[in-house]
Tab-separated table of C-alpha atoms in Angstrom:
chain	number	residue	atom	x	y	z
A	1	MET	CA	0.019	0.137	0.147
A	2	LYS	CA	1.434	3.519	-0.962
A	3	ARG	CA	0.970	6.012	1.678
A	4	SER	CA	1.688	9.725	1.352
A	5	SER	CA	4.055	11.407	3.733
A	6	LEU	CA	1.556	14.149	4.202
A	7	ASP	CA	-1.209	14.612	6.795
A	8	ARG	CA	-3.454	11.772	6.120
A	9	THR	CA	-6.377	13.976	7.600
A	10	THR	CA	-6.298	16.312	4.782
A	11	ARG	CA	-9.923	16.987	3.847
A	12	ILE	CA	-10.403	15.939	0.300
A	13	GLY	CA	-13.483	16.075	-1.885
A	14	VAL	CA	-13.737	13.897	-5.082
A	15	VAL	CA	-16.110	15.700	-7.512
A	16	GLY	CA	-17.392	13.039	-9.960
A	17	ALA	CA	-16.929	10.171	-7.682
A	18	THR	CA	-19.214	7.784	-9.422
A	19	GLY	CA	-17.515	8.060	-12.755
A	20	ALA	CA	-14.807	5.776	-14.170
A	21	VAL	CA	-12.065	8.109	-12.997
A	22	GLY	CA	-13.774	9.101	-9.765
A	23	THR	CA	-13.801	5.469	-8.472
A	24	VAL	CA	-10.278	4.956	-9.236
A	25	THR	CA	-9.351	8.330	-7.372
A	26	LEU	CA	-11.243	6.948	-4.259
A	27	GLU	CA	-9.412	3.691	-4.629
A	28	LEU	CA	-6.091	5.379	-4.951
A	29	LEU	CA	-6.905	7.664	-1.871
A	30	ARG	CA	-7.470	4.724	0.297
A	31	GLU	CA	-4.321	3.027	-0.891
A	32	ARG	CA	-2.267	6.139	0.005
A	33	GLY	CA	-3.704	6.170	3.438
A	34	TYR	CA	-6.165	9.340	3.403
A	35	GLU	CA	-8.806	9.158	5.950
A	36	ASN	CA	-10.877	12.270	5.491
A	37	VAL	CA	-12.383	11.855	2.035
A	38	ARG	CA	-15.886	12.896	0.723
A	39	ALA	CA	-17.631	11.746	-2.408
A	40	PHE	CA	-19.633	14.179	-4.608
A	41	ALA	CA	-21.595	13.595	-7.576
A	42	SER	CA	-24.746	14.972	-9.680
A	43	ALA	CA	-28.153	15.028	-7.923
A	44	ARG	CA	-29.186	11.708	-9.690
A	45	SER	CA	-26.341	9.902	-7.747
A	46	ALA	CA	-26.722	11.492	-4.394
A	47	GLY	CA	-27.471	9.190	-1.676
A	48	LYS	CA	-25.752	6.293	-3.176
A	49	MET	CA	-23.012	4.446	-1.271
A	50	LEU	CA	-19.619	3.953	-2.456
A	51	GLY	CA	-18.269	1.475	-0.019
A	52	GLU	CA	-18.589	3.310	3.188
A	53	LEU	CA	-18.874	6.813	1.486
A	54	LEU	CA	-22.167	8.302	1.243
A	55	VAL	CA	-22.309	10.310	-2.214
A	56	GLU	CA	-23.254	13.856	-1.686
A	57	GLU	CA	-24.585	16.151	-4.340
A	58	ALA	CA	-22.020	18.711	-5.576
A	59	THR	CA	-23.568	22.149	-5.201
A	60	PRO	CA	-21.822	25.679	-5.342
A	61	GLN	CA	-22.911	26.044	-1.640
A	62	ILE	CA	-21.314	22.777	-0.403
A	63	LEU	CA	-18.150	23.171	-2.103
A	64	ALA	CA	-17.774	26.803	-1.002
A	65	ALA	CA	-18.518	25.857	2.709
A	66	GLY	CA	-14.944	26.056	3.581
A	67	ASP	CA	-14.370	22.632	5.057
A	68	LEU	CA	-12.377	20.925	2.308
A	69	ASP	CA	-8.569	21.406	1.686
A	70	VAL	CA	-8.602	19.833	-1.602
A	71	CYS	CA	-11.065	19.136	-4.437
A	72	LEU	CA	-10.235	16.603	-7.375
A	73	PHE	CA	-12.522	17.173	-10.290
A	74	SER	CA	-13.313	14.534	-12.919
A	75	VAL	CA	-16.610	15.833	-14.373
A	76	GLY	CA	-17.832	17.417	-17.491
A	77	THR	CA	-16.519	20.598	-18.738
A	78	ALA	CA	-19.782	22.584	-18.155
A	79	ALA	CA	-19.917	21.305	-14.556
A	80	SER	CA	-16.354	21.879	-13.980
A	81	ARG	CA	-16.882	25.634	-15.145
A	82	ASP	CA	-19.864	25.887	-12.731
A	83	LEU	CA	-18.396	24.275	-9.638
A	84	VAL	CA	-14.537	24.820	-9.486
A	85	PRO	CA	-14.747	28.537	-8.719
A	86	HIS	CA	-16.856	27.846	-5.683
A	87	ALA	CA	-14.569	25.165	-4.334
A	88	VAL	CA	-11.592	27.566	-4.833
A	89	ARG	CA	-13.835	30.507	-3.051
A	90	GLY	CA	-14.262	28.058	-0.234
A	91	GLY	CA	-10.245	27.825	0.070
A	92	ALA	CA	-9.831	24.427	-1.497
A	93	LEU	CA	-7.231	23.680	-3.938
A	94	ALA	CA	-8.870	22.541	-7.082
A	95	VAL	CA	-7.326	19.871	-9.309
A	96	ASP	CA	-9.335	19.958	-12.344
A	97	LYS	CA	-9.266	17.344	-14.902
A	98	PRO	CA	-11.678	18.419	-17.655
A	99	SER	CA	-10.255	20.461	-20.430
A	100	ALA	CA	-12.096	23.695	-19.337
A	101	VAL	CA	-8.920	25.546	-17.955
A	102	ARG	CA	-5.950	23.548	-19.149
A	103	LEU	CA	-4.768	26.045	-21.688
A	104	GLN	CA	-5.682	29.219	-19.768
A	105	ASP	CA	-2.904	31.584	-18.821
A	106	GLY	CA	-2.191	31.609	-15.278
A	107	VAL	CA	-3.367	27.961	-14.749
A	108	PRO	CA	-0.584	25.571	-14.464
A	109	LEU	CA	-0.837	22.240	-16.350
A	110	VAL	CA	1.183	19.739	-14.358
A	111	VAL	CA	2.825	16.258	-14.887
A	112	PRO	CA	4.772	15.807	-11.589
A	113	GLU	CA	7.550	13.940	-13.290
A	114	VAL	CA	7.885	16.579	-15.888
A	115	ASN	CA	7.094	20.158	-14.445
A	116	ALA	CA	6.667	19.688	-10.880
A	117	ALA	CA	7.862	23.155	-10.059
A	118	CYS	CA	4.967	24.792	-11.883
A	119	ALA	CA	2.319	23.276	-9.493
A	120	THR	CA	2.848	25.847	-6.687
A	121	ASP	CA	2.466	28.834	-9.142
A	122	HIS	CA	-1.404	28.851	-9.162
A	123	ALA	CA	-4.271	30.895	-8.016
A	124	GLY	CA	-6.316	28.134	-6.532
A	125	ILE	CA	-6.654	25.832	-9.542
A	126	VAL	CA	-4.288	23.328	-11.046
A	127	ALA	CA	-5.129	21.504	-14.399
A	128	ASN	CA	-4.601	17.839	-14.817
A	129	PRO	CA	-3.608	17.093	-18.507
A	130	ASN	CA	-5.343	14.989	-21.097
A	131	CYS	CA	-5.078	11.033	-20.436
A	132	CYS	CA	-2.636	10.910	-23.657
A	133	THR	CA	-0.662	13.950	-22.896
A	134	ILE	CA	0.569	12.711	-19.631
A	135	PRO	CA	2.523	9.666	-20.787
A	136	LEU	CA	3.634	11.378	-24.091
A	137	THR	CA	5.349	14.394	-22.142
A	138	MET	CA	6.721	11.873	-19.676
A	139	VAL	CA	8.674	10.139	-22.417
A	140	LEU	CA	9.384	13.376	-24.421
A	141	LYS	CA	10.932	15.290	-21.508
A	142	THR	CA	13.502	12.566	-21.114
A	143	LEU	CA	14.534	12.666	-24.554
A	144	HIS	CA	14.215	16.393	-24.811
A	145	ASP	CA	16.799	16.780	-21.799
A	146	ALA	CA	19.109	14.392	-23.435
A	147	ALA	CA	19.136	15.494	-27.030
A	148	GLY	CA	16.436	18.310	-27.633
A	149	LEU	CA	13.214	17.905	-29.479
A	150	ALA	CA	12.861	18.711	-33.284
A	151	ARG	CA	9.550	17.063	-34.304
A	152	VAL	CA	7.074	14.664	-32.791
A	153	ARG	CA	4.522	12.486	-34.478
A	154	VAL	CA	2.228	10.398	-32.519
A	155	SER	CA	-0.689	8.011	-33.145
A	156	THR	CA	-2.893	6.974	-30.116
A	157	TYR	CA	-5.001	3.917	-29.507
A	158	GLN	CA	-7.295	4.998	-26.696
A	159	SER	CA	-9.488	2.746	-24.617
A	160	MET	CA	-13.328	3.033	-24.008
A	161	SER	CA	-12.750	4.030	-20.317
A	162	GLY	CA	-11.534	7.422	-21.577
A	163	ALA	CA	-14.871	8.171	-22.820
A	164	GLY	CA	-16.489	7.144	-19.521
A	165	ALA	CA	-18.108	4.304	-17.622
A	166	HIS	CA	-21.057	4.277	-20.226
A	167	ARG	CA	-18.805	3.450	-22.957
A	168	MET	CA	-17.122	0.596	-20.997
A	169	ALA	CA	-20.649	-0.810	-20.636
A	170	GLU	CA	-21.228	-0.522	-24.396
A	171	LEU	CA	-18.074	-2.465	-25.070
A	172	ARG	CA	-18.968	-5.156	-22.442
A	173	ALA	CA	-22.329	-5.653	-24.191
A	174	THR	CA	-20.635	-5.715	-27.801
A	175	ALA	CA	-19.990	-9.050	-29.626
A	176	PRO	CA	-16.163	-9.164	-30.505
A	177	ALA	CA	-17.093	-9.386	-34.203
A	178	ASP	CA	-18.874	-6.159	-33.884
A	179	ALA	CA	-16.361	-4.175	-32.175
A	180	HIS	CA	-14.620	-1.503	-34.202
A	181	LEU	CA	-12.278	1.558	-34.318
A	182	ASP	CA	-13.751	4.953	-33.591
A	183	MET	CA	-13.050	8.619	-33.712
A	184	ASP	CA	-15.510	10.162	-31.270
A	185	TRP	CA	-14.341	13.651	-30.592
A	186	ASP	CA	-15.570	16.891	-31.957
A	187	PHE	CA	-14.206	17.519	-35.404
A	188	ASP	CA	-13.350	20.935	-37.081
A	189	GLY	CA	-12.838	19.471	-40.681
A	190	GLU	CA	-9.109	19.152	-40.248
A	191	ASP	CA	-8.271	17.934	-36.515
A	192	PHE	CA	-10.333	16.118	-33.972
A	193	GLU	CA	-10.502	17.945	-30.708
A	194	GLU	CA	-8.454	15.378	-28.855
A	195	GLU	CA	-5.697	15.845	-31.452
A	196	SER	CA	-5.665	19.554	-30.933
A	197	LYS	CA	-5.568	19.206	-27.271
A	198	LEU	CA	-2.708	16.679	-27.259
A	199	ARG	CA	-0.520	19.072	-29.476
A	200	ALA	CA	-1.254	22.265	-27.369
A	201	GLU	CA	-0.991	20.541	-23.889
A	202	THR	CA	2.293	18.991	-24.801
A	203	ARG	CA	3.852	22.342	-25.899
A	204	LYS	CA	2.623	24.003	-22.780
A	205	ILE	CA	3.805	21.301	-20.344
A	206	LEU	CA	7.263	21.044	-22.063
A	207	GLU	CA	7.581	24.921	-22.456
A	208	LEU	CA	8.143	24.332	-26.199
A	209	PRO	CA	5.464	26.570	-27.954
A	210	ASN	CA	6.703	26.154	-31.506
A	211	LEU	CA	7.412	22.311	-31.298
A	212	PRO	CA	6.250	20.671	-34.407
A	213	ILE	CA	3.743	18.033	-33.410
A	214	SER	CA	1.443	15.817	-35.520
A	215	ALA	CA	-1.313	13.676	-33.957
A	216	THR	CA	-3.708	11.025	-34.989
A	217	CYS	CA	-6.169	9.830	-32.387
A	218	VAL	CA	-8.210	6.644	-32.535
A	219	ARG	CA	-10.585	4.944	-30.094
A	220	VAL	CA	-10.029	1.172	-29.847
A	221	PRO	CA	-12.103	-1.584	-28.491
A	222	VAL	CA	-10.173	-2.144	-25.276
A	223	LEU	CA	-11.601	-1.430	-21.931
A	224	VAL	CA	-8.643	0.281	-20.146
A	225	GLY	CA	-5.287	1.298	-21.336
A	226	HIS	CA	-4.310	4.006	-23.847
A	227	ALA	CA	-1.336	3.372	-26.176
A	228	GLU	CA	0.809	5.607	-28.271
A	229	ALA	CA	3.123	4.993	-31.201
A	230	ILE	CA	5.701	7.834	-31.016
A	231	TRP	CA	8.192	9.077	-33.703
A	232	VAL	CA	10.667	11.650	-32.491
A	233	GLU	CA	13.405	13.456	-34.400
A	234	THR	CA	15.917	14.850	-31.895
A	235	GLN	CA	18.230	17.881	-32.666
A	236	ASP	CA	21.305	15.846	-31.410
A	237	PRO	CA	22.247	12.287	-32.047
A	238	LEU	CA	20.675	9.835	-29.669
A	239	SER	CA	20.978	6.253	-30.198
A	240	ALA	CA	18.316	3.753	-29.464
A	241	ASP	CA	20.496	2.082	-26.666
A	242	ALA	CA	21.071	5.583	-25.129
A	243	ALA	CA	17.359	6.242	-25.310
A	244	ARG	CA	16.563	2.904	-23.452
A	245	ARG	CA	19.070	3.592	-20.748
A	246	LEU	CA	17.628	7.107	-20.309
A	247	LEU	CA	14.022	5.735	-20.019
A	248	HIS	CA	15.129	3.148	-17.700
A	249	GLU	CA	16.037	5.854	-15.278
A	250	ALA	CA	13.125	8.165	-15.893
A	251	PRO	CA	10.816	8.484	-13.004
A	252	GLY	CA	7.290	6.926	-13.514
A	253	VAL	CA	8.480	4.801	-16.526
A	254	ARG	CA	9.046	1.162	-16.895
A	255	LEU	CA	10.997	-0.248	-19.761
A	256	GLU	CA	9.583	-3.333	-21.356
A	257	GLN	CA	10.291	-4.866	-24.685
A	258	VAL	CA	6.878	-4.858	-25.912
A	259	PRO	CA	4.433	-2.851	-23.761
A	260	ARG	CA	0.669	-3.710	-24.035
A	261	PRO	CA	-2.383	-2.048	-22.557
A	262	ARG	CA	-3.258	-5.033	-20.515
A	263	ASP	CA	0.055	-5.029	-18.899
A	264	ALA	CA	-0.441	-1.390	-17.667
A	265	VAL	CA	-3.744	-1.913	-16.020
A	266	GLY	CA	-3.541	-1.381	-12.404
A	267	SER	CA	0.026	-0.039	-12.678
A	268	ASP	CA	1.136	3.387	-11.790
A	269	ASP	CA	3.885	3.488	-14.347
A	270	VAL	CA	3.990	4.231	-18.062
A	271	LEU	CA	5.165	1.446	-19.775
A	272	VAL	CA	7.567	2.080	-22.653
A	273	GLY	CA	9.261	-0.315	-25.307
A	274	ARG	CA	9.825	-1.033	-28.958
A	275	VAL	CA	12.633	1.738	-28.789
A	276	ARG	CA	14.327	1.565	-32.141
A	277	ALA	CA	16.108	3.974	-34.585
A	278	ASP	CA	13.845	5.537	-37.212
A	279	GLU	CA	15.824	4.984	-40.495
A	280	THR	CA	13.708	7.479	-42.435
A	281	VAL	CA	15.093	10.469	-40.792
A	282	ALA	CA	18.286	11.786	-39.241
A	283	HIS	CA	18.253	11.609	-35.601
A	284	GLY	CA	15.087	9.617	-35.481
A	285	LEU	CA	13.608	7.246	-32.804
A	286	VAL	CA	10.558	5.196	-32.752
A	287	LEU	CA	8.834	3.785	-29.653
A	288	PHE	CA	5.680	2.638	-28.247
A	289	ALA	CA	4.128	3.712	-24.738
A	290	VAL	CA	1.059	2.619	-22.745
A	291	CYS	CA	-0.578	3.545	-19.516
A	292	ASP	CA	-3.611	2.960	-17.331
A	293	ASN	CA	-5.522	5.979	-18.440
A	294	LEU	CA	-7.732	5.853	-15.310
A	295	ARG	CA	-4.742	5.718	-12.899
A	296	LYS	CA	-1.766	7.617	-14.187
A	297	GLY	CA	-3.590	9.104	-17.000
A	298	ALA	CA	-6.097	10.770	-14.609
A	299	ALA	CA	-6.634	10.059	-11.045
A	300	LEU	CA	-3.084	9.383	-9.763
A	301	ASN	CA	-1.746	12.358	-11.571
A	302	ALA	CA	-4.378	14.431	-10.066
A	303	ILE	CA	-3.438	13.116	-6.431
A	304	GLN	CA	0.318	13.574	-7.145
A	305	VAL	CA	-0.238	17.212	-8.048
A	306	ALA	CA	-2.175	17.840	-5.007
A	307	GLU	CA	0.479	16.456	-3.017
A	308	LEU	CA	3.040	18.637	-4.545
A	309	VAL	CA	1.032	21.691	-3.604
A	310	LEU	CA	0.417	20.348	-0.156
A	311	GLU	CA	4.005	19.561	0.574
A	312	SER	CA	5.207	22.985	-0.557
A	313	ARG	CA	2.775	24.551	1.676
A	314	ALA	CA	3.912	22.448	4.610
A	315	VAL	CA	7.413	23.336	3.903
A	316	ALA	CA	6.686	27.027	3.658
A	317	ALA	CA	4.745	26.936	6.811
A	318	SER	CA	7.648	25.038	8.631
A	319	ALA	CA	10.052	27.553	7.569
A	320	ALA	CA	7.820	30.543	8.604
A	321	SER	CA	7.472	28.993	12.135
A	322	SER	CA	11.305	28.361	12.575
């Protein structure tokens, strides 16, 4: 069981607790030893029990009451825009998973293994990135620090759980012969929204606003586990062997020969493999990455972000009192 070094009585609210990400968030908070957790959801879910937790309705009044230290949001964009300001008004740190604020100026977009220092520079809200941006930036950061990034191409193979619990139920009810690929995001005639988000968020997190990134996103008939095929061109030479060594040492990354989504389910790590030279370009590498999109791709990253901020506050308070 993983336990945080922080005060386990920290008052935490999970908003969207009955959804696919919310239920995993509650599980991870239990694993990490937090004892003062409340579950919030919409009015139609209020009154349900999640284990020993009674689901409360997430209302502006309740979230602004001032009795929460942290609110972890995994709700739709409209609900997030409505509720997050009230949680912040009540004094809570809001870690927001929906895309509502990820690209706003002044709102840090954080992957702890990549840009942890940004987490503390906030005005009450820290954004949790897209479930494919998180593993992608963890891989790219390692390669960028070693050899610089000249260009990135990525194709994603995203599981049904990324679209919510109802899509998981649909897949379970679908005969294998009827399962198919999908592209179920908003489309502007050129890019799907998911592709635009992946590109913009990666640039913001890596602080490389002009990095050329080409993305193609696809939904696949897999319950849990997002996969990414990644083509990278580096500015300086970097061999496949050197890249493997660097990725083996990278925080939150586990090097495997052939990573598969099923191997990532239940894991906190991003699994990376198939690392090889791309012979079609100078300084090219090809690799394959997978992660549990409900854990590191969403719930775990949000909890780690909250812990970064809380630890920073604790250190500052200790320094001020000494």
